[in-house]
């Protein structure tokens, strides 16, 4: 008799299963448009040149050791990471009302923010506060907030499948009808999975409703720099909300823009009313950190901190980021042009209008299945493709396959 | 029509826009009792100050010690020019396999039959937390976790936060500064069936008091009679006696006796990889099929916390464990660290005698591992800190790693002064 006899087999996390299936596929033409990691034009992972440089510095420096970081993380990392999100001359930073918690990737930052909110927001241990995530959203958003104890995680209208763009009226409508103090998870830029971001004017409208209805702003910023190629441009929404006086959280990931995926480098930036509130919030964050991972991993944070705090390295990093963003933009333009040239039914402007790593192609589940089974092109059931999986060598095959799929499968 | 951000900044409504703060009711959290000691130590300006708080190893100059095998492994890794792609949710395979082998032994039947699942975790804390979450969700027969009295301070908040209830069994005997064997057996015999019992595999934290092998045998027998689920916390393998296999003896014995344990491992201390957060969590299952099911559920638990674990430390640990000459070097260095601690224990007692102390300090030598439960009372601890700038936790625990041949005399002076 086993204590674990009743433990059921869980269904695998979809995006990782996709990668596994791709790995096992013997077809030499196979293309992986699944998991969200950058690839070069040779289809290879890319360790940023600046990262290689800084790694060498770290390994060579015998003064560095492997001692515990403070509970909240490496101070130079936390402050420089928050500056990246909010801007060097952010009024909130100047007014000393910004705090930060170094976390394990963007996921870890969302987790810490969620745990804190469940304990301290809208009453004590109030698990009933609705948490709104976009429809669709990164699938792990649901789990992070549910596992933090929130009982009511709901979608807000976001993607308009018919017009293949933002459902602004629906979005604003859900903001208007959400119970007061509801938490809204907003994608700072390069929305995952749709690649569709509100315009500046649309963000201003969102902010107006959120302020009026006292909704909590929780930004997820996983692609800063990756969307447009420019850090400041990609942070516009986050910074706008700060100028509007919001207290808010911003979960930052350095997985993509630093290519540091497996080092788990993230930062939860906290903007509060004043320094005293920040201090108390951080003291409670420490307690949550201590029962989850005690203190965060050192390597990735060191790497980022050294880079952000050294002028030439910072410049080199921004350049590396632009390289990645530019290649994605090139692939977008290419794919759209090829589909147009093939005369593929439907409109394909959304490919170039969408921004960031992902594109919501509009392919339906049947078509996705066809792509995988008949063409060995792996993409998510939602029709999401990772633009980074496209290269100058495979883009013709992918374009032709999409064309064939759309024509033959409804 | 895109609004000009500069103009927006100029007319910023900033702090007075919203009334009050969401966080006005958030209380100031108390400082962490263990890590808080280090904070206080940092602020002290006394040149003779000693930090005997947190359990991080120091060399005889009082400096952090980066193991030579670690530096070699790092150089090897750097030369390989590896990518930084996400690890699997369960972590680096080379690491988890070696981690299990280290704990259970090379030829362990559990590993051979594939009936363990071992996942990479965020050091020991992360491992305990995943374990607590797993038991909370799937061990529905009992909510109670029995900790030894006393236990590591962070055990209680971890399990509590995971929704478990904490109880205790007698462990430390303050009269002898040793193991209260009968007291432990008495309490354990009353634990309701299917409850979870936490055992420190070696180098008990905070007391440094470990059961002897024949005592472990009786405990294993009783625990089996009571049908308890055993949770081993092994944070100091190698660090206690200096011998990897000796320190894992209890874990291996229990498994041999048929206990399907859960196990947390940390590489913070024995590889000096503290800040890299290297650990493992193992569930010993009935068979390989069950291990697969358990694995799938562990992944579901891990994903919404941090998605997948950090690479750097696991890669270093795996390189050391899987490269014969680095492994050999590591065993030597662990032995060296353990030996220095044992030497400091002997020196402390010798110096106390020299000071003229008439107290019985034998327990300082009998206790094992990084920590020593001095037997000092809170008032004595407070005096030691205030008058001598010796920092330690209120329960009288000192980290022997903070003692050096240079400061052991001063420490003896201070302890004698507050206990004579």
Coordinates of N, CA and C in Angstrom, one line a residue, chain B residues 169-295:
Chain B
X169 N 8.2 16.6 18.7 CA 8.6 15.5 19.5 C 9.8 15.8 20.2
X170 N 9.9 15.3 21.5 CA 11.1 15.6 22.3 C 12.4 15.2 21.5
X171 N 13.4 16.0 21.6 CA 14.7 15.6 20.9 C 15.9 16.0 21.8
X172 N 16.0 17.3 22.1 CA 17.2 17.8 22.8 C 16.9 17.8 24.3
X173 N 17.9 17.3 25.0 CA 17.9 17.3 26.5 C 18.8 18.4 27.0
X174 N 18.1 19.5 27.5 CA 18.9 20.7 27.9 C 19.8 20.3 29.2
X175 N 19.4 19.2 29.9 CA 20.2 18.9 31.1 C 21.6 18.3 30.7
X176 N 21.6 17.5 29.6 CA 22.8 16.9 29.1 C 23.4 17.6 27.9
X177 N 22.7 18.5 27.4 CA 23.0 19.1 26.1 C 23.3 18.0 25.0
X178 N 22.5 17.0 25.2 CA 22.6 15.8 24.3 C 21.2 15.4 23.8
X179 N 21.2 14.1 23.3 CA 20.0 13.6 22.7 C 19.1 12.9 23.8
X180 N 17.8 13.3 23.9 CA 16.9 12.7 24.8 C 16.2 11.5 24.2
X181 N 17.0 10.4 24.1 CA 16.5 9.3 23.3 C 15.2 8.7 23.8
X182 N 15.1 8.5 25.1 CA 13.8 7.9 25.7 C 12.7 8.9 25.5
X183 N 13.0 10.2 25.7 CA 11.9 11.2 25.5 C 11.4 11.2 24.0
X184 N 12.4 11.0 23.1 CA 12.0 11.0 21.7 C 11.1 9.8 21.4
X185 N 11.6 8.6 21.9 CA 10.8 7.4 21.6 C 9.4 7.5 22.2
X186 N 9.3 8.0 23.5 CA 8.0 8.2 24.1 C 7.1 9.0 23.2
X187 N 7.6 10.2 22.8 CA 6.7 11.0 22.0 C 6.4 10.4 20.6
X188 N 7.4 9.8 20.0 CA 7.1 9.2 18.7 C 6.1 8.1 18.8
X189 N 6.1 7.4 19.9 CA 5.2 6.2 20.0 C 3.7 6.7 20.1
X190 N 3.6 8.0 20.4 CA 2.2 8.6 20.5 C 1.7 9.3 19.2
X191 N 2.6 9.4 18.2 CA 2.2 10.2 17.0 C 1.2 9.4 16.3
X192 N 0.1 10.0 15.9 CA -1.0 9.3 15.2 C -0.5 8.8 13.8
X193 N -1.0 7.6 13.4 CA -0.5 7.0 12.2 C -0.7 7.9 11.0
X194 N 0.2 7.7 10.1 CA 0.2 8.4 8.8 C 0.7 9.9 8.9
X195 N 1.0 10.3 10.1 CA 1.5 11.7 10.3 C 2.9 11.7 9.7
X196 N 3.4 13.0 9.4 CA 4.7 13.1 8.8 C 5.7 13.4 9.9
X197 N 6.8 12.7 9.9 CA 7.8 13.0 10.9 C 9.1 13.5 10.2
X198 N 9.6 14.7 10.7 CA 10.8 15.3 10.1 C 12.0 14.8 10.9
X199 N 13.0 14.3 10.2 CA 14.2 13.8 10.8 C 15.4 14.6 10.1
X200 N 16.3 15.0 10.9 CA 17.5 15.6 10.4 C 18.5 14.5 10.2
X201 N 18.9 14.3 8.9 CA 19.7 13.2 8.6 C 21.1 13.1 9.3
X202 N 21.7 14.3 9.5 CA 22.9 14.4 10.2 C 23.2 15.8 10.6
X203 N 24.0 16.0 11.6 CA 24.4 17.4 12.0 C 23.1 18.2 12.3
X204 N 22.3 17.8 13.2 CA 21.1 18.4 13.6 C 21.2 19.9 13.8
X205 N 20.3 20.6 13.2 CA 20.3 22.1 13.3 C 19.1 22.5 14.1
X206 N 19.3 23.1 15.3 CA 20.5 23.9 15.7 C 21.4 23.2 16.7
X207 N 21.0 22.0 17.2 CA 21.7 21.5 18.4 C 23.0 20.8 18.1
X208 N 23.2 20.2 16.9 CA 24.5 19.5 16.6 C 24.4 18.1 17.3
X209 N 23.2 17.7 17.8 CA 23.1 16.5 18.5 C 22.5 15.4 17.5
X210 N 23.2 14.4 17.2 CA 22.7 13.3 16.3 C 22.5 12.0 17.1
X211 N 21.5 11.2 16.8 CA 21.3 9.9 17.3 C 22.5 9.0 16.9
X212 N 22.9 8.0 17.7 CA 23.9 7.1 17.3 C 23.2 6.0 16.4
X213 N 24.0 5.3 15.7 CA 23.4 4.3 14.8 C 22.4 3.3 15.5
X214 N 22.7 2.8 16.7 CA 21.8 1.9 17.3 C 20.5 2.6 17.7
X215 N 20.6 3.9 18.0 CA 19.4 4.7 18.3 C 18.6 4.9 17.1
X216 N 19.2 5.2 15.9 CA 18.5 5.4 14.7 C 17.7 4.1 14.3
X217 N 18.4 3.0 14.6 CA 17.7 1.7 14.3 C 16.4 1.6 15.1
X218 N 16.4 1.9 16.4 CA 15.2 1.8 17.2 C 14.2 2.8 16.7
X219 N 14.6 4.0 16.3 CA 13.7 5.0 15.8 C 13.0 4.5 14.5
X220 N 13.8 4.0 13.6 CA 13.3 3.5 12.4 C 12.2 2.4 12.6
X221 N 12.5 1.6 13.6 CA 11.6 0.5 13.9 C 10.3 1.1 14.5
X222 N 10.4 2.0 15.4 CA 9.2 2.6 16.0 C 8.4 3.4 14.9
X223 N 9.1 4.1 14.1 CA 8.4 4.9 13.1 C 7.6 4.0 12.1
X224 N 8.2 2.8 11.9 CA 7.5 1.8 11.0 C 6.3 1.3 11.7
X225 N 6.4 1.0 13.0 CA 5.3 0.5 13.8 C 4.1 1.5 13.7
X226 N 4.5 2.8 13.9 CA 3.5 3.9 13.9 C 3.0 4.3 12.5
X227 N 3.6 3.7 11.5 CA 3.2 3.9 10.1 C 3.3 5.4 9.8
X228 N 4.4 6.0 10.0 CA 4.6 7.4 9.8 C 5.3 7.7 8.5
X229 N 5.0 8.8 7.9 CA 5.7 9.2 6.6 C 7.0 10.0 7.0
X230 N 8.1 9.5 6.6 CA 9.4 10.1 7.0 C 9.9 11.2 6.0
X231 N 10.1 12.4 6.5 CA 10.7 13.5 5.7 C 12.1 13.7 6.3
X232 N 13.1 13.4 5.5 CA 14.5 13.6 5.9 C 14.9 15.0 5.4
X233 N 15.6 15.7 6.3 CA 16.2 17.0 5.8 C 17.7 16.8 5.9
X234 N 18.4 16.7 4.8 CA 19.8 16.5 4.8 C 20.5 17.7 4.2
X235 N 20.9 18.6 5.0 CA 21.5 19.9 4.5 C 23.0 19.9 4.7
X236 N 23.6 18.8 5.4 CA 25.0 18.8 5.8 C 25.7 17.5 5.5
X237 N 25.3 16.8 4.4 CA 26.0 15.6 4.1 C 27.5 15.8 3.8
X238 N 28.3 15.2 4.5 CA 29.7 15.4 4.4 C 30.3 16.3 5.4
X239 N 29.4 17.2 5.8 CA 29.9 18.3 6.7 C 29.9 17.8 8.2
X240 N 29.1 16.8 8.5 CA 29.0 16.3 9.9 C 30.3 15.6 10.3
X241 N 30.5 14.4 9.7 CA 31.7 13.6 10.1 C 32.9 13.8 9.2
X242 N 32.6 14.4 8.0 CA 33.7 14.6 7.0 C 33.6 13.5 6.0
X243 N 32.7 12.5 6.2 CA 32.5 11.3 5.3 C 31.1 11.3 4.8
X244 N 31.0 11.4 3.4 CA 29.7 11.4 2.7 C 28.8 10.2 3.1
X245 N 29.4 9.1 3.1 CA 28.6 7.9 3.3 C 28.1 7.7 4.7
X246 N 29.0 8.1 5.6 CA 28.7 8.0 7.0 C 27.5 8.9 7.3
X247 N 27.6 10.1 6.8 CA 26.6 11.1 7.1 C 25.2 10.7 6.5
X248 N 25.2 9.9 5.4 CA 24.0 9.5 4.8 C 23.5 8.2 5.4
X249 N 24.1 7.7 6.4 CA 23.8 6.3 6.9 C 22.4 6.2 7.3
X250 N 21.9 7.2 8.0 CA 20.5 7.1 8.5 C 19.5 7.0 7.4
X251 N 19.7 7.9 6.4 CA 18.8 7.9 5.2 C 18.8 6.6 4.5
X252 N 20.0 6.0 4.3 CA 20.0 4.7 3.6 C 19.5 3.6 4.4
X253 N 19.7 3.7 5.8 CA 19.2 2.6 6.6 C 17.6 2.6 6.6
X254 N 17.0 3.7 6.7 CA 15.6 3.8 6.7 C 15.0 3.2 5.4
X255 N 15.6 3.6 4.3 CA 15.2 3.1 3.0 C 15.3 1.5 2.9
X256 N 16.5 1.1 3.4 CA 16.7 -0.4 3.5 C 15.6 -1.1 4.3
X257 N 15.1 -0.4 5.3 CA 14.1 -1.0 6.2 C 12.7 -0.9 5.6
X258 N 12.6 -0.3 4.4 CA 11.3 -0.3 3.7 C 10.6 1.0 3.9
X259 N 11.2 2.0 4.5 CA 10.5 3.3 4.5 C 10.6 4.0 3.2
X260 N 9.4 4.4 2.6 CA 9.5 5.2 1.4 C 9.5 6.6 1.8
X261 N 10.7 7.2 1.9 CA 10.9 8.5 2.5 C 10.7 9.6 1.4
X262 N 10.6 10.8 1.9 CA 10.8 12.0 1.1 C 12.1 12.7 1.7
X263 N 12.9 13.3 0.8 CA 14.2 13.7 1.2 C 14.5 15.1 0.6
X264 N 15.0 16.0 1.4 CA 15.5 17.3 1.0 C 17.0 17.3 1.1
X265 N 17.7 17.8 0.0 CA 19.1 17.9 0.1 C 19.5 19.3 -0.3
X266 N 20.6 19.8 0.3 CA 21.2 21.1 0.0 C 22.6 21.0 -0.3
X267 N 23.1 21.7 -1.2 CA 24.5 21.8 -1.6 C 25.1 23.1 -1.2
X268 N 24.3 23.9 -0.4 CA 24.8 25.2 0.0 C 26.1 25.1 0.9
X269 N 26.1 24.2 1.8 CA 27.2 24.1 2.7 C 28.3 23.2 2.2
X270 N 27.9 22.0 1.8 CA 29.0 21.0 1.5 C 29.7 21.3 0.2
X271 N 29.1 22.1 -0.7 CA 29.9 22.6 -1.8 C 30.1 24.1 -1.8
X272 N 29.7 24.7 -0.7 CA 29.9 26.2 -0.6 C 29.2 26.9 -1.7
X273 N 28.1 26.4 -2.2 CA 27.3 27.0 -3.3 C 26.1 27.8 -2.8
X274 N 26.2 28.3 -1.6 CA 25.1 29.0 -0.9 C 24.2 29.8 -1.8
X275 N 24.8 30.9 -2.5 CA 24.0 31.8 -3.2 C 23.6 31.3 -4.6
X276 N 24.1 30.1 -5.0 CA 23.7 29.6 -6.3 C 22.4 28.8 -6.2
X277 N 22.0 28.5 -4.9 CA 20.7 27.8 -4.6 C 20.6 26.5 -5.3
X278 N 21.4 25.5 -4.8 CA 21.4 24.2 -5.4 C 20.9 23.2 -4.4
X279 N 19.8 22.5 -4.8 CA 19.2 21.5 -3.9 C 18.4 20.5 -4.7
X280 N 18.0 19.4 -3.9 CA 17.2 18.4 -4.6 C 16.1 17.9 -3.7
X281 N 15.0 17.5 -4.3 CA 13.9 16.9 -3.5 C 13.6 15.6 -4.1
X282 N 13.6 14.5 -3.2 CA 13.4 13.2 -3.7 C 12.2 12.6 -3.0
X283 N 11.4 11.8 -3.8 CA 10.3 11.0 -3.3 C 10.6 9.6 -3.6
X284 N 10.7 8.7 -2.6 CA 10.9 7.3 -2.9 C 9.6 6.7 -3.0
X285 N 9.3 6.1 -4.2 CA 7.9 5.6 -4.5 C 7.9 4.1 -4.4
X286 N 6.7 3.6 -4.6 CA 6.5 2.1 -4.6 C 7.2 1.5 -5.8
X287 N 7.1 2.1 -7.0 CA 7.7 1.6 -8.2 C 7.9 2.7 -9.2
X288 N 8.4 2.4 -10.4 CA 8.8 3.4 -11.4 C 7.5 4.1 -11.9
X289 N 6.4 3.3 -12.0 CA 5.2 3.9 -12.5 C 4.6 5.0 -11.6
X290 N 4.7 4.7 -10.3 CA 4.2 5.7 -9.3 C 5.2 6.9 -9.4
X291 N 6.5 6.7 -9.5 CA 7.4 7.8 -9.6 C 7.1 8.7 -10.7
X292 N 6.6 8.1 -11.9 CA 6.3 9.0 -13.0 C 5.1 9.9 -12.7
X293 N 4.1 9.3 -12.0 CA 2.9 10.1 -11.6 C 3.3 11.2 -10.7
X294 N 4.1 10.8 -9.7 CA 4.5 11.8 -8.7 C 5.3 12.9 -9.4
X295 N 6.2 12.5 -10.3 CA 7.0 13.5 -11.0 C 6.1 14.5 -11.7

